[in-house]
PDB file of C-alpha atoms in Angstrom:
ATOM      1  CA  GLN A  13     -12.744   1.845 -15.616  1.00  0.00           C
ATOM      2  CA  LYS A  14     -10.759   1.703 -12.529  1.00  0.00           C
ATOM      3  CA  GLU A  15     -12.229   2.252  -9.146  1.00  0.00           C
ATOM      4  CA  VAL A  16      -9.626   4.880  -8.320  1.00  0.00           C
ATOM      5  CA  GLU A  17      -7.839   6.996 -10.827  1.00  0.00           C
ATOM      6  CA  GLN A  18      -4.720   8.677 -10.285  1.00  0.00           C
ATOM      7  CA  ASP A  19      -2.448  10.735 -12.878  1.00  0.00           C
ATOM      8  CA  PRO A  20       0.845   8.676 -12.729  1.00  0.00           C
ATOM      9  CA  GLY A  21       2.912  11.948 -13.820  1.00  0.00           C
ATOM     10  CA  PRO A  22       5.900  12.207 -13.646  1.00  0.00           C
ATOM     11  CA  LEU A  23       5.361  15.659 -12.011  1.00  0.00           C
ATOM     12  CA  SER A  24       8.533  17.675 -11.627  1.00  0.00           C
ATOM     13  CA  VAL A  25       8.612  21.190  -9.842  1.00  0.00           C
ATOM     14  CA  PRO A  26      11.137  23.488  -8.529  1.00  0.00           C
ATOM     15  CA  GLU A  27      11.976  23.676  -4.781  1.00  0.00           C
ATOM     16  CA  GLY A  28       9.503  25.603  -2.665  1.00  0.00           C
ATOM     17  CA  ALA A  29       6.485  25.125  -5.112  1.00  0.00           C
ATOM     18  CA  ILE A  30       3.017  24.020  -4.006  1.00  0.00           C
ATOM     19  CA  VAL A  31       2.241  20.634  -5.245  1.00  0.00           C
ATOM     20  CA  SER A  32      -1.173  19.434  -5.804  1.00  0.00           C
ATOM     21  CA  LEU A  33      -1.655  15.696  -6.207  1.00  0.00           C
ATOM     22  CA  ASN A  34      -5.269  14.213  -6.985  1.00  0.00           C
ATOM     23  CA  CYS A  35      -7.341  11.147  -7.152  1.00  0.00           C
ATOM     24  CA  THR A  36     -10.790  10.546  -8.333  1.00  0.00           C
ATOM     25  CA  TYR A  37     -12.887   7.559  -7.576  1.00  0.00           C
ATOM     26  CA  SER A  38     -16.020   5.843  -8.370  1.00  0.00           C
ATOM     27  CA  ASN A  39     -17.278   3.958  -5.411  1.00  0.00           C
ATOM     28  CA  SER A  40     -19.543   6.257  -3.401  1.00  0.00           C
ATOM     29  CA  ALA A  41     -19.121   3.713  -0.486  1.00  0.00           C
ATOM     30  CA  PHE A  42     -15.579   4.930   0.319  1.00  0.00           C
ATOM     31  CA  GLN A  43     -15.506   6.677   3.654  1.00  0.00           C
ATOM     32  CA  TYR A  44     -11.880   6.981   4.447  1.00  0.00           C
ATOM     33  CA  PHE A  45      -9.036   8.252   2.576  1.00  0.00           C
ATOM     34  CA  MET A  46      -5.308   8.047   2.916  1.00  0.00           C
ATOM     35  CA  TRP A  47      -2.113   9.364   1.133  1.00  0.00           C
ATOM     36  CA  TYR A  48       1.078   7.170   1.381  1.00  0.00           C
ATOM     37  CA  ARG A  49       4.468   8.282   0.281  1.00  0.00           C
ATOM     38  CA  GLN A  50       6.778   5.821  -1.254  1.00  0.00           C
ATOM     39  CA  TYR A  51      10.602   6.312  -1.763  1.00  0.00           C
ATOM     40  CA  SER A  52      12.346   4.487  -4.591  1.00  0.00           C
ATOM     41  CA  ARG A  53      13.014   0.785  -3.443  1.00  0.00           C
ATOM     42  CA  LYS A  54      10.916   1.149  -0.288  1.00  0.00           C
ATOM     43  CA  GLY A  55       7.531   0.288   1.101  1.00  0.00           C
ATOM     44  CA  PRO A  56       4.860   3.059   1.273  1.00  0.00           C
ATOM     45  CA  GLU A  57       4.675   4.919   4.521  1.00  0.00           C
ATOM     46  CA  LEU A  58       1.546   6.381   5.710  1.00  0.00           C
ATOM     47  CA  LEU A  59       1.417  10.330   5.256  1.00  0.00           C
ATOM     48  CA  MET A  60      -2.232  11.270   5.924  1.00  0.00           C
ATOM     49  CA  TYR A  61      -5.565   9.748   7.027  1.00  0.00           C
ATOM     50  CA  THR A  62      -8.886  11.529   6.509  1.00  0.00           C
ATOM     51  CA  TYR A  63     -12.381  10.181   7.365  1.00  0.00           C
ATOM     52  CA  SER A  64     -15.174  11.512   5.385  1.00  0.00           C
ATOM     53  CA  SER A  65     -15.185  14.942   3.788  1.00  0.00           C
ATOM     54  CA  GLY A  66     -13.192  17.750   4.814  1.00  0.00           C
ATOM     55  CA  ASN A  67      -9.644  19.052   5.101  1.00  0.00           C
ATOM     56  CA  LYS A  68      -6.817  17.754   7.329  1.00  0.00           C
ATOM     57  CA  GLU A  69      -3.540  19.565   7.818  1.00  0.00           C
ATOM     58  CA  ASP A  70      -0.027  18.310   9.064  1.00  0.00           C
ATOM     59  CA  GLY A  71       2.742  20.608   8.764  1.00  0.00           C
ATOM     60  CA  ARG A  72       3.286  21.314   5.044  1.00  0.00           C
ATOM     61  CA  PHE A  73       0.915  18.605   4.005  1.00  0.00           C
ATOM     62  CA  THR A  74      -2.871  19.211   3.531  1.00  0.00           C
ATOM     63  CA  ALA A  75      -5.445  16.387   2.490  1.00  0.00           C
ATOM     64  CA  GLN A  76      -8.715  17.536   1.087  1.00  0.00           C
ATOM     65  CA  VAL A  77     -11.774  15.191   0.463  1.00  0.00           C
ATOM     66  CA  ASP A  78     -14.736  16.187  -1.551  1.00  0.00           C
ATOM     67  CA  LYS A  79     -17.032  13.132  -1.405  1.00  0.00           C
ATOM     68  CA  SER A  80     -19.824  14.807  -3.604  1.00  0.00           C
ATOM     69  CA  SER A  81     -17.178  15.098  -6.397  1.00  0.00           C
ATOM     70  CA  LYS A  82     -15.518  11.930  -5.580  1.00  0.00           C
ATOM     71  CA  TYR A  83     -12.071  13.820  -5.466  1.00  0.00           C
ATOM     72  CA  ILE A  84      -9.401  13.782  -3.051  1.00  0.00           C
ATOM     73  CA  SER A  85      -6.221  15.987  -3.111  1.00  0.00           C
ATOM     74  CA  LEU A  86      -2.958  16.130  -1.333  1.00  0.00           C
ATOM     75  CA  PHE A  87      -1.152  19.649  -1.338  1.00  0.00           C
ATOM     76  CA  ILE A  88       2.404  20.014  -0.381  1.00  0.00           C
ATOM     77  CA  ARG A  89       3.502  23.420   0.611  1.00  0.00           C
ATOM     78  CA  ASP A  90       7.194  24.794   0.247  1.00  0.00           C
ATOM     79  CA  SER A  91       8.070  21.435  -1.538  1.00  0.00           C
ATOM     80  CA  GLN A  92      11.592  20.094  -0.543  1.00  0.00           C
ATOM     81  CA  PRO A  93      13.861  17.811  -2.653  1.00  0.00           C
ATOM     82  CA  SER A  94      13.277  15.256   0.222  1.00  0.00           C
ATOM     83  CA  ASP A  95       9.753  15.122  -0.967  1.00  0.00           C
ATOM     84  CA  SER A  96      10.583  13.522  -4.130  1.00  0.00           C
ATOM     85  CA  ALA A  97       8.869  10.135  -4.214  1.00  0.00           C
ATOM     86  CA  THR A  98       5.812   8.296  -5.348  1.00  0.00           C
ATOM     87  CA  TYR A  99       2.458   9.510  -3.803  1.00  0.00           C
ATOM     88  CA  LEU A 100      -0.232   6.765  -3.645  1.00  0.00           C
ATOM     89  CA  CYS A 101      -3.755   7.469  -2.710  1.00  0.00           C
ATOM     90  CA  ALA A 102      -5.725   4.902  -1.094  1.00  0.00           C
ATOM     91  CA  MET A 103      -9.436   4.621   0.143  1.00  0.00           C
ATOM     92  CA  GLY A 104     -11.698   2.179   1.692  1.00  0.00           C
ATOM     93  CA  GLY A 105     -15.294   1.541   2.946  1.00  0.00           C
ATOM     94  CA  SER A 106     -17.258  -0.870   4.792  1.00  0.00           C
ATOM     95  CA  ALA A 107     -15.387  -3.956   3.414  1.00  0.00           C
ATOM     96  CA  ARG A 108     -12.324  -2.714   5.359  1.00  0.00           C
ATOM     97  CA  GLN A 109      -9.918  -3.371   2.527  1.00  0.00           C
ATOM     98  CA  LEU A 110      -8.077  -0.544   0.719  1.00  0.00           C
ATOM     99  CA  THR A 111      -8.102   0.463  -2.788  1.00  0.00           C
ATOM    100  CA  PHE A 112      -5.074   2.006  -4.252  1.00  0.00           C
ATOM    101  CA  GLY A 113      -4.373   4.504  -7.017  1.00  0.00           C
ATOM    102  CA  SER A 114      -1.438   3.637  -9.362  1.00  0.00           C
ATOM    103  CA  GLY A 115       0.686   6.513  -7.808  1.00  0.00           C
ATOM    104  CA  THR A 116       1.987   9.759  -8.995  1.00  0.00           C
ATOM    105  CA  GLN A 117       5.800  10.133  -9.258  1.00  0.00           C
ATOM    106  CA  LEU A 118       6.928  13.518  -7.830  1.00  0.00           C
ATOM    107  CA  THR A 119      10.517  15.145  -8.320  1.00  0.00           C
ATOM    108  CA  VAL A 120      11.323  18.320  -6.577  1.00  0.00           C
ATOM    109  CA  LEU A 121      14.395  20.042  -8.328  1.00  0.00           C
ATOM    110  CA  PRO A 122      16.781  22.025  -5.921  1.00  0.00           C
TER     111      PRO A 122
ATOM    112  CA  ASP B   2       6.403   2.918  15.747  1.00  0.00           C
ATOM    113  CA  VAL B   3       4.971   0.003  13.918  1.00  0.00           C
ATOM    114  CA  LYS B   4       7.557  -2.116  12.421  1.00  0.00           C
ATOM    115  CA  VAL B   5       6.758  -4.544   9.547  1.00  0.00           C
ATOM    116  CA  THR B   6       9.663  -6.593   8.422  1.00  0.00           C
ATOM    117  CA  GLN B   7      10.104  -8.910   5.268  1.00  0.00           C
ATOM    118  CA  SER B   8      12.593 -11.722   5.013  1.00  0.00           C
ATOM    119  CA  SER B   9      14.330 -10.608   2.074  1.00  0.00           C
ATOM    120  CA  ARG B  10      14.920  -7.352   0.035  1.00  0.00           C
ATOM    121  CA  TYR B  11      15.815  -8.935  -3.225  1.00  0.00           C
ATOM    122  CA  LEU B  12      15.268 -12.593  -4.354  1.00  0.00           C
ATOM    123  CA  VAL B  13      15.955 -14.477  -7.437  1.00  0.00           C
ATOM    124  CA  LYS B  14      14.371 -17.660  -8.308  1.00  0.00           C
ATOM    125  CA  ARG B  15      14.103 -19.930 -11.211  1.00  0.00           C
ATOM    126  CA  THR B  16      10.859 -21.032 -12.970  1.00  0.00           C
ATOM    127  CA  GLY B  17       8.902 -23.813 -11.073  1.00  0.00           C
ATOM    128  CA  GLU B  18      10.648 -23.387  -7.652  1.00  0.00           C
ATOM    129  CA  LYS B  19       8.511 -22.923  -4.579  1.00  0.00           C
ATOM    130  CA  VAL B  20       9.177 -19.585  -2.882  1.00  0.00           C
ATOM    131  CA  PHE B  21       8.456 -18.589   0.559  1.00  0.00           C
ATOM    132  CA  LEU B  22       8.146 -14.847   1.476  1.00  0.00           C
ATOM    133  CA  GLU B  23       7.863 -14.100   5.236  1.00  0.00           C
ATOM    134  CA  CYS B  24       6.650 -11.106   6.972  1.00  0.00           C
ATOM    135  CA  VAL B  25       6.606 -10.071  10.665  1.00  0.00           C
ATOM    136  CA  GLN B  26       5.003  -7.443  12.528  1.00  0.00           C
ATOM    137  CA  ASP B  27       5.827  -6.278  16.087  1.00  0.00           C
ATOM    138  CA  MET B  28       2.815  -4.447  17.029  1.00  0.00           C
ATOM    139  CA  ASP B  29       0.029  -7.119  17.787  1.00  0.00           C
ATOM    140  CA  HIS B  30      -1.977  -6.146  14.737  1.00  0.00           C
ATOM    141  CA  GLU B  31      -4.940  -8.461  13.962  1.00  0.00           C
ATOM    142  CA  ASN B  32      -4.860  -8.136  10.223  1.00  0.00           C
ATOM    143  CA  MET B  33      -2.116  -8.583   7.637  1.00  0.00           C
ATOM    144  CA  PHE B  34      -2.155  -8.354   3.996  1.00  0.00           C
ATOM    145  CA  TRP B  35      -0.012  -9.336   0.910  1.00  0.00           C
ATOM    146  CA  TYR B  36       0.274  -7.145  -2.251  1.00  0.00           C
ATOM    147  CA  ARG B  37       2.134  -7.095  -5.344  1.00  0.00           C
ATOM    148  CA  GLN B  38       3.132  -3.977  -6.936  1.00  0.00           C
ATOM    149  CA  ASP B  39       3.689  -3.615 -10.713  1.00  0.00           C
ATOM    150  CA  PRO B  40       4.279  -0.305 -12.802  1.00  0.00           C
ATOM    151  CA  GLY B  41       1.207   1.261 -14.110  1.00  0.00           C
ATOM    152  CA  LEU B  42      -1.048  -1.287 -11.892  1.00  0.00           C
ATOM    153  CA  GLY B  43      -0.399   0.023  -8.604  1.00  0.00           C
ATOM    154  CA  LEU B  44      -0.974  -2.153  -5.707  1.00  0.00           C
ATOM    155  CA  ARG B  45      -2.998  -5.259  -6.072  1.00  0.00           C
ATOM    156  CA  LEU B  46      -4.274  -7.405  -3.060  1.00  0.00           C
ATOM    157  CA  ILE B  47      -3.139 -11.141  -3.330  1.00  0.00           C
ATOM    158  CA  TYR B  48      -4.423 -12.511   0.111  1.00  0.00           C
ATOM    159  CA  PHE B  49      -5.274 -11.106   3.543  1.00  0.00           C
ATOM    160  CA  SER B  50      -5.867 -12.356   7.060  1.00  0.00           C
ATOM    161  CA  TYR B  51      -7.994 -10.924   9.718  1.00  0.00           C
ATOM    162  CA  ASP B  52      -6.801 -13.179  12.455  1.00  0.00           C
ATOM    163  CA  VAL B  53      -4.624 -16.207  12.971  1.00  0.00           C
ATOM    164  CA  LYS B  54      -5.318 -19.141  10.846  1.00  0.00           C
ATOM    165  CA  MET B  55      -7.852 -17.024   8.830  1.00  0.00           C
ATOM    166  CA  LYS B  56      -7.198 -16.071   5.291  1.00  0.00           C
ATOM    167  CA  GLU B  57      -9.214 -14.700   2.492  1.00  0.00           C
ATOM    168  CA  LYS B  58      -8.559 -14.093  -1.062  1.00  0.00           C
ATOM    169  CA  GLY B  59      -7.832 -10.838  -2.518  1.00  0.00           C
ATOM    170  CA  ASP B  60      -8.219  -9.714  -6.150  1.00  0.00           C
ATOM    171  CA  ILE B  61      -5.318 -11.943  -7.788  1.00  0.00           C
ATOM    172  CA  PRO B  62      -4.997 -14.993  -5.557  1.00  0.00           C
ATOM    173  CA  GLU B  63      -4.123 -17.352  -8.408  1.00  0.00           C
ATOM    174  CA  GLY B  64      -0.721 -18.913  -8.037  1.00  0.00           C
ATOM    175  CA  TYR B  65      -0.333 -17.951  -4.525  1.00  0.00           C
ATOM    176  CA  SER B  66      -1.041 -19.455  -1.027  1.00  0.00           C
ATOM    177  CA  VAL B  67      -0.733 -17.899   2.342  1.00  0.00           C
ATOM    178  CA  SER B  68      -0.183 -19.151   5.921  1.00  0.00           C
ATOM    179  CA  ARG B  69      -0.675 -17.483   9.244  1.00  0.00           C
ATOM    180  CA  GLU B  70       0.021 -19.752  12.190  1.00  0.00           C
ATOM    181  CA  LYS B  71       1.200 -17.087  14.549  1.00  0.00           C
ATOM    182  CA  LYS B  72      -0.161 -13.657  14.933  1.00  0.00           C
ATOM    183  CA  GLU B  73       2.858 -11.764  14.234  1.00  0.00           C
ATOM    184  CA  ARG B  74       3.695 -13.730  11.061  1.00  0.00           C
ATOM    185  CA  PHE B  75       2.301 -14.015   7.602  1.00  0.00           C
ATOM    186  CA  SER B  76       3.798 -16.136   4.971  1.00  0.00           C
ATOM    187  CA  LEU B  77       3.245 -15.813   1.230  1.00  0.00           C
ATOM    188  CA  ILE B  78       3.994 -18.948  -0.900  1.00  0.00           C
ATOM    189  CA  LEU B  79       4.414 -19.167  -4.595  1.00  0.00           C
ATOM    190  CA  GLU B  80       3.613 -22.790  -5.293  1.00  0.00           C
ATOM    191  CA  SER B  81       5.543 -23.066  -8.626  1.00  0.00           C
ATOM    192  CA  ALA B  82       7.040 -19.777  -9.454  1.00  0.00           C
ATOM    193  CA  SER B  83       6.603 -18.293 -13.000  1.00  0.00           C
ATOM    194  CA  THR B  84       7.907 -15.404 -14.789  1.00  0.00           C
ATOM    195  CA  ASN B  85       4.961 -13.422 -14.715  1.00  0.00           C
ATOM    196  CA  GLN B  86       5.203 -13.411 -10.774  1.00  0.00           C
ATOM    197  CA  THR B  87       8.311 -11.250 -11.021  1.00  0.00           C
ATOM    198  CA  SER B  88       7.228  -8.187  -9.129  1.00  0.00           C
ATOM    199  CA  MET B  89       7.532  -6.056  -5.765  1.00  0.00           C
ATOM    200  CA  TYR B  90       5.872  -7.871  -2.939  1.00  0.00           C
ATOM    201  CA  LEU B  91       4.649  -5.901  -0.133  1.00  0.00           C
ATOM    202  CA  CYS B  92       3.272  -6.896   3.436  1.00  0.00           C
ATOM    203  CA  ALA B  93       1.167  -4.721   5.569  1.00  0.00           C
ATOM    204  CA  SER B  94      -0.526  -4.877   8.872  1.00  0.00           C
ATOM    205  CA  ARG B  95      -3.326  -3.097  10.265  1.00  0.00           C
ATOM    206  CA  GLN B  96      -4.608  -3.096  13.948  1.00  0.00           C
ATOM    207  CA  GLY B  97      -8.040  -3.877  13.167  1.00  0.00           C
ATOM    208  CA  ARG B  98     -10.963  -3.145  15.632  1.00  0.00           C
ATOM    209  CA  GLY B  99     -12.309  -0.285  13.371  1.00  0.00           C
ATOM    210  CA  LEU B 100      -8.874   1.280  12.699  1.00  0.00           C
ATOM    211  CA  TYR B 101      -7.987   1.364   8.919  1.00  0.00           C
ATOM    212  CA  GLU B 102      -4.523   2.409   8.250  1.00  0.00           C
ATOM    213  CA  GLN B 103      -2.236  -0.119   6.868  1.00  0.00           C
ATOM    214  CA  TYR B 104       1.521  -0.178   7.613  1.00  0.00           C
ATOM    215  CA  PHE B 105       3.882  -1.547   5.221  1.00  0.00           C
ATOM    216  CA  GLY B 106       7.114  -3.378   5.085  1.00  0.00           C
ATOM    217  CA  PRO B 107      10.126  -2.460   2.881  1.00  0.00           C
ATOM    218  CA  GLY B 108       9.038  -5.090   0.072  1.00  0.00           C
ATOM    219  CA  THR B 109      10.920  -7.982  -1.399  1.00  0.00           C
ATOM    220  CA  ARG B 110      11.759  -7.659  -5.102  1.00  0.00           C
ATOM    221  CA  LEU B 111      11.193 -10.985  -6.502  1.00  0.00           C
ATOM    222  CA  THR B 112      12.898 -11.855  -9.991  1.00  0.00           C
ATOM    223  CA  VAL B 113      11.751 -15.401 -11.573  1.00  0.00           C
ATOM    224  CA  THR B 114      14.007 -16.166 -14.329  1.00  0.00           C
TER     225      THR B 114
END
């Protein structure tokens, strides 16, 4: 079993939809959680960073962490075609290295 | 903004060649990382460096080595390239000192024929 599981998709939604992306993990030592966005043929860019449990909002993006369930989510409101990308979750613990999910490919249709 | 640059976007090499991938960051970050990214496998850590002249193996170091002679530069070396090293290679840097966000370069797509 992988330490971090992420549904690879692909996920296709109409413009304006609310998108929910999720990861589950098995390592209870993970304390900080990130979401990266990766456009085709580009490197990942940091989108959201959350420490421990709770919610964090940044514009149309909301990151949620539920450590009791070992489950993290990224919500995208009013999705746009420019949101079409692969979204990677990443998490880390005391070792200070990150463990990445395999990514979910999202397409937002105009 | 943090800028991480990689020497090549696309590279084609022959089996058995020695390959150098260069990465430079301009934000005085202490930590630097090399990953490879393959479909369905996500990002896998090859090597990382917490400081100049320091290196530690990641999850898949076999067939690779690294060099960090200067703080801003981290090189990945494929001693004798093989076809199973065809992949997207991503460099990342991190400030360190308790800050965990990593910043990535644009990637080098390496094809070994």
